[in-house]
mmCIF file of N, CA and C in Angstrom:
data_model
loop_
_atom_site.group_PDB
_atom_site.id
_atom_site.type_symbol
_atom_site.label_atom_id
_atom_site.label_comp_id
_atom_site.label_asym_id
_atom_site.label_seq_id
_atom_site.Cartn_x
_atom_site.Cartn_y
_atom_site.Cartn_z
ATOM 1 N N MET A 24 -35.607 -30.345 -64.390
ATOM 2 C CA MET A 24 -35.208 -30.353 -65.787
ATOM 3 C C MET A 24 -36.479 -30.250 -66.637
ATOM 4 N N SER A 25 -36.442 -29.361 -67.606
ATOM 5 C CA SER A 25 -37.604 -29.167 -68.468
ATOM 6 C C SER A 25 -37.705 -30.302 -69.489
ATOM 7 N N TRP A 26 -38.876 -30.397 -70.100
ATOM 8 C CA TRP A 26 -39.084 -31.418 -71.126
ATOM 9 C C TRP A 26 -38.165 -31.187 -72.311
ATOM 10 N N ALA A 27 -37.962 -29.937 -72.673
ATOM 11 C CA ALA A 27 -37.095 -29.632 -73.819
ATOM 12 C C ALA A 27 -35.657 -30.050 -73.532
ATOM 13 N N SER A 28 -35.206 -29.791 -72.322
ATOM 14 C CA SER A 28 -33.847 -30.173 -71.945
ATOM 15 C C SER A 28 -33.692 -31.701 -71.923
ATOM 16 N N ALA A 29 -34.687 -32.368 -71.373
ATOM 17 C CA ALA A 29 -34.645 -33.834 -71.325
ATOM 18 C C ALA A 29 -34.671 -34.427 -72.728
ATOM 19 N N ALA A 30 -35.487 -33.861 -73.601
ATOM 20 C CA ALA A 30 -35.569 -34.355 -74.973
ATOM 21 C C ALA A 30 -34.256 -34.124 -75.715
ATOM 22 N N ALA A 31 -33.644 -32.973 -75.491
ATOM 23 C CA ALA A 31 -32.355 -32.687 -76.136
ATOM 24 C C ALA A 31 -31.273 -33.644 -75.651
ATOM 25 N N ARG A 32 -31.255 -33.919 -74.369
ATOM 26 C CA ARG A 32 -30.270 -34.857 -73.824
ATOM 27 C C ARG A 32 -30.501 -36.266 -74.352
ATOM 28 N N ALA A 33 -31.755 -36.670 -74.433
ATOM 29 C CA ALA A 33 -32.079 -37.997 -74.960
ATOM 30 C C ALA A 33 -31.669 -38.105 -76.425
ATOM 31 N N LEU A 34 -31.923 -37.058 -77.197
ATOM 32 C CA LEU A 34 -31.537 -37.053 -78.606
ATOM 33 C C LEU A 34 -30.020 -37.138 -78.756
ATOM 34 N N LEU A 35 -29.294 -36.446 -77.904
ATOM 35 C CA LEU A 35 -27.835 -36.494 -77.924
ATOM 36 C C LEU A 35 -27.322 -37.905 -77.602
ATOM 37 N N ILE A 36 -27.919 -38.552 -76.639
ATOM 38 C CA ILE A 36 -27.513 -39.910 -76.261
ATOM 39 C C ILE A 36 -27.796 -40.886 -77.402
ATOM 40 N N VAL A 37 -28.988 -40.792 -77.987
ATOM 41 C CA VAL A 37 -29.343 -41.678 -79.102
ATOM 42 C C VAL A 37 -28.413 -41.437 -80.290
ATOM 43 N N ALA A 38 -28.119 -40.174 -80.575
ATOM 44 C CA ALA A 38 -27.221 -39.843 -81.689
ATOM 45 C C ALA A 38 -25.831 -40.422 -81.446
ATOM 46 N N TYR A 39 -25.312 -40.296 -80.225
ATOM 47 C CA TYR A 39 -23.989 -40.852 -79.937
ATOM 48 C C TYR A 39 -23.967 -42.349 -80.195
ATOM 49 N N PHE A 40 -24.940 -43.063 -79.660
ATOM 50 C CA PHE A 40 -24.924 -44.514 -79.814
ATOM 51 C C PHE A 40 -25.178 -44.942 -81.258
ATOM 52 N N ALA A 41 -25.943 -44.171 -82.017
ATOM 53 C CA ALA A 41 -26.129 -44.478 -83.440
ATOM 54 C C ALA A 41 -24.809 -44.312 -84.188
ATOM 55 N N VAL A 42 -24.118 -43.228 -83.926
ATOM 56 C CA VAL A 42 -22.834 -42.992 -84.595
ATOM 57 C C VAL A 42 -21.809 -44.021 -84.141
ATOM 58 N N ALA A 43 -21.749 -44.279 -82.840
ATOM 59 C CA ALA A 43 -20.741 -45.186 -82.297
ATOM 60 C C ALA A 43 -20.961 -46.634 -82.718
ATOM 61 N N SER A 44 -22.206 -47.033 -82.904
ATOM 62 C CA SER A 44 -22.455 -48.441 -83.213
ATOM 63 C C SER A 44 -22.671 -48.721 -84.694
ATOM 64 N N VAL A 45 -22.896 -47.696 -85.507
ATOM 65 C CA VAL A 45 -23.141 -47.923 -86.929
ATOM 66 C C VAL A 45 -22.086 -47.241 -87.796
ATOM 67 N N TRP A 46 -21.987 -45.919 -87.688
ATOM 68 C CA TRP A 46 -21.123 -45.175 -88.597
ATOM 69 C C TRP A 46 -19.638 -45.409 -88.328
ATOM 70 N N LEU A 47 -19.195 -45.328 -87.087
ATOM 71 C CA LEU A 47 -17.766 -45.421 -86.770
ATOM 72 C C LEU A 47 -17.146 -46.755 -87.188
ATOM 73 N N PRO A 48 -17.716 -47.910 -86.811
ATOM 74 C CA PRO A 48 -17.120 -49.167 -87.279
ATOM 75 C C PRO A 48 -17.114 -49.279 -88.810
ATOM 76 N N SER A 49 -18.172 -48.795 -89.444
ATOM 77 C CA SER A 49 -18.232 -48.835 -90.899
ATOM 78 C C SER A 49 -17.143 -47.964 -91.520
ATOM 79 N N ALA A 50 -16.921 -46.792 -90.949
ATOM 80 C CA ALA A 50 -15.882 -45.889 -91.463
ATOM 81 C C ALA A 50 -14.499 -46.507 -91.295
ATOM 82 N N VAL A 51 -14.266 -47.165 -90.179
ATOM 83 C CA VAL A 51 -12.971 -47.812 -89.938
ATOM 84 C C VAL A 51 -12.750 -48.930 -90.955
ATOM 85 N N LEU A 52 -13.788 -49.663 -91.273
ATOM 86 C CA LEU A 52 -13.653 -50.772 -92.221
ATOM 87 C C LEU A 52 -13.407 -50.293 -93.656
ATOM 88 N N ARG A 53 -13.655 -49.018 -93.932
ATOM 89 C CA ARG A 53 -13.409 -48.473 -95.263
ATOM 90 C C ARG A 53 -12.032 -47.837 -95.405
ATOM 91 N N VAL A 54 -11.234 -47.813 -94.344
ATOM 92 C CA VAL A 54 -9.881 -47.251 -94.405
ATOM 93 C C VAL A 54 -9.022 -48.173 -95.267
ATOM 94 N N GLY A 55 -8.150 -47.582 -96.080
ATOM 95 C CA GLY A 55 -7.354 -48.333 -97.042
ATOM 96 C C GLY A 55 -6.613 -49.526 -96.472
ATOM 97 N N ALA A 56 -5.894 -49.342 -95.373
ATOM 98 C CA ALA A 56 -5.119 -50.433 -94.796
ATOM 99 C C ALA A 56 -6.026 -51.558 -94.288
ATOM 100 N N VAL A 57 -7.175 -51.203 -93.781
ATOM 101 C CA VAL A 57 -8.092 -52.209 -93.242
ATOM 102 C C VAL A 57 -8.747 -52.995 -94.374
ATOM 103 N N THR A 58 -9.039 -52.333 -95.484
ATOM 104 C CA THR A 58 -9.673 -53.049 -96.602
ATOM 105 C C THR A 58 -8.744 -54.097 -97.199
ATOM 106 N N ARG A 59 -7.425 -53.875 -97.078
ATOM 107 C CA ARG A 59 -6.464 -54.854 -97.603
ATOM 108 C C ARG A 59 -6.167 -55.976 -96.609
ATOM 109 N N ALA A 60 -6.629 -55.828 -95.374
ATOM 110 C CA ALA A 60 -6.400 -56.851 -94.347
ATOM 111 C C ALA A 60 -7.319 -58.050 -94.603
ATOM 112 N N GLY A 61 -7.012 -59.128 -93.959
ATOM 113 C CA GLY A 61 -7.841 -60.326 -94.103
ATOM 114 C C GLY A 61 -9.213 -60.141 -93.472
ATOM 115 N N GLU A 62 -10.108 -61.037 -93.830
ATOM 116 C CA GLU A 62 -11.479 -60.961 -93.335
ATOM 117 C C GLU A 62 -11.549 -61.076 -91.820
ATOM 118 N N THR A 63 -10.724 -61.951 -91.246
ATOM 119 C CA THR A 63 -10.726 -62.135 -89.792
ATOM 120 C C THR A 63 -10.269 -60.866 -89.097
ATOM 121 N N LEU A 64 -9.200 -60.258 -89.586
ATOM 122 C CA LEU A 64 -8.694 -59.025 -88.991
ATOM 123 C C LEU A 64 -9.716 -57.893 -89.134
ATOM 124 N N GLN A 65 -10.390 -57.829 -90.263
ATOM 125 C CA GLN A 65 -11.431 -56.822 -90.448
ATOM 126 C C GLN A 65 -12.546 -56.999 -89.421
ATOM 127 N N GLY A 66 -12.937 -58.234 -89.201
ATOM 128 C CA GLY A 66 -13.972 -58.524 -88.205
ATOM 129 C C GLY A 66 -13.539 -58.138 -86.809
ATOM 130 N N LEU A 67 -12.295 -58.447 -86.475
ATOM 131 C CA LEU A 67 -11.779 -58.094 -85.150
ATOM 132 C C LEU A 67 -11.680 -56.581 -84.979
ATOM 133 N N LEU A 68 -11.217 -55.878 -86.005
ATOM 134 C CA LEU A 68 -11.109 -54.420 -85.923
ATOM 135 C C LEU A 68 -12.485 -53.768 -85.799
ATOM 136 N N GLY A 69 -13.417 -54.191 -86.607
ATOM 137 C CA GLY A 69 -14.772 -53.644 -86.538
ATOM 138 C C GLY A 69 -15.410 -53.892 -85.180
ATOM 139 N N SER A 70 -15.254 -55.110 -84.681
ATOM 140 C CA SER A 70 -15.821 -55.448 -83.376
ATOM 141 C C SER A 70 -15.123 -54.689 -82.254
ATOM 142 N N GLY A 71 -13.812 -54.540 -82.370
ATOM 143 C CA GLY A 71 -13.057 -53.815 -81.346
ATOM 144 C C GLY A 71 -13.438 -52.344 -81.279
ATOM 145 N N VAL A 72 -13.591 -51.728 -82.442
ATOM 146 C CA VAL A 72 -14.007 -50.317 -82.477
ATOM 147 C C VAL A 72 -15.406 -50.181 -81.899
ATOM 148 N N TRP A 73 -16.298 -51.077 -82.282
ATOM 149 C CA TRP A 73 -17.656 -51.046 -81.762
ATOM 150 C C TRP A 73 -17.659 -51.211 -80.243
ATOM 151 N N LEU A 74 -16.909 -52.183 -79.742
ATOM 152 C CA LEU A 74 -16.867 -52.445 -78.305
ATOM 153 C C LEU A 74 -16.295 -51.251 -77.540
ATOM 154 N N ALA A 75 -15.223 -50.670 -78.044
ATOM 155 C CA ALA A 75 -14.611 -49.517 -77.377
ATOM 156 C C ALA A 75 -15.570 -48.327 -77.353
ATOM 157 N N ALA A 76 -16.257 -48.076 -78.458
ATOM 158 C CA ALA A 76 -17.195 -46.955 -78.511
ATOM 159 C C ALA A 76 -18.385 -47.186 -77.576
ATOM 160 N N MET A 77 -18.868 -48.413 -77.515
ATOM 161 C CA MET A 77 -19.983 -48.716 -76.619
ATOM 162 C C MET A 77 -19.556 -48.614 -75.157
ATOM 163 N N ALA A 78 -18.367 -49.112 -74.831
ATOM 164 C CA ALA A 78 -17.870 -49.008 -73.456
ATOM 165 C C ALA A 78 -17.690 -47.551 -73.060
ATOM 166 N N ALA A 79 -17.170 -46.732 -73.972
ATOM 167 C CA ALA A 79 -17.013 -45.301 -73.690
ATOM 168 C C ALA A 79 -18.375 -44.650 -73.470
ATOM 169 N N GLY A 80 -19.357 -45.020 -74.264
ATOM 170 C CA GLY A 80 -20.702 -44.477 -74.097
ATOM 171 C C GLY A 80 -21.317 -44.862 -72.766
ATOM 172 N N MET A 81 -21.152 -46.104 -72.379
ATOM 173 C CA MET A 81 -21.681 -46.549 -71.085
ATOM 174 C C MET A 81 -20.986 -45.827 -69.934
ATOM 175 N N TRP A 82 -19.669 -45.645 -70.055
ATOM 176 C CA TRP A 82 -18.921 -44.925 -69.028
ATOM 177 C C TRP A 82 -19.398 -43.467 -68.942
ATOM 178 N N MET A 83 -19.612 -42.834 -70.093
ATOM 179 C CA MET A 83 -20.087 -41.449 -70.097
ATOM 180 C C MET A 83 -21.491 -41.340 -69.497
ATOM 181 N N LEU A 84 -22.354 -42.319 -69.788
ATOM 182 C CA LEU A 84 -23.687 -42.314 -69.197
ATOM 183 C C LEU A 84 -23.617 -42.446 -67.680
ATOM 184 N N ARG A 85 -22.784 -43.341 -67.210
ATOM 185 C CA ARG A 85 -22.659 -43.549 -65.766
ATOM 186 C C ARG A 85 -22.087 -42.312 -65.079
ATOM 187 N N THR A 86 -21.086 -41.693 -65.705
ATOM 188 C CA THR A 86 -20.498 -40.485 -65.142
ATOM 189 C C THR A 86 -21.531 -39.354 -65.099
ATOM 190 N N ALA A 87 -22.288 -39.189 -66.172
ATOM 191 C CA ALA A 87 -23.318 -38.145 -66.209
ATOM 192 C C ALA A 87 -24.397 -38.409 -65.164
ATOM 193 N N GLN A 88 -24.720 -39.679 -64.950
ATOM 194 C CA GLN A 88 -25.722 -40.017 -63.939
ATOM 195 C C GLN A 88 -25.205 -39.689 -62.542
ATOM 196 N N ARG A 89 -23.955 -40.038 -62.276
ATOM 197 C CA ARG A 89 -23.365 -39.760 -60.967
ATOM 198 C C ARG A 89 -23.327 -38.258 -60.661
ATOM 199 N N LYS A 90 -23.080 -37.449 -61.712
ATOM 200 C CA LYS A 90 -23.005 -36.002 -61.526
ATOM 201 C C LYS A 90 -24.373 -35.330 -61.573
ATOM 202 N N GLY A 91 -25.415 -36.115 -61.810
ATOM 203 C CA GLY A 91 -26.774 -35.575 -61.814
ATOM 204 C C GLY A 91 -27.153 -34.838 -63.078
ATOM 205 N N ARG A 92 -26.461 -35.090 -64.170
ATOM 206 C CA ARG A 92 -26.766 -34.406 -65.423
ATOM 207 C C ARG A 92 -27.866 -35.092 -66.213
ATOM 208 N N ILE A 93 -28.077 -36.380 -65.948
ATOM 209 C CA ILE A 93 -29.164 -37.093 -66.624
ATOM 210 C C ILE A 93 -29.990 -37.817 -65.591
#
């Protein structure tokens, strides 16, 4: 694997985790129905979205590693 390919893959991984851990939970918390929910429910929804996105990212990393892509 060339340096350019490795750098592109690393940038893609960092971008996914930045979006999954910062932007996505924040976007969910700005949805109309969620903003009207109680503070506890908002916290649970934000944490749940974050956890699901992180688990999906870890699963994708493991799958890519098993297939020899990273």
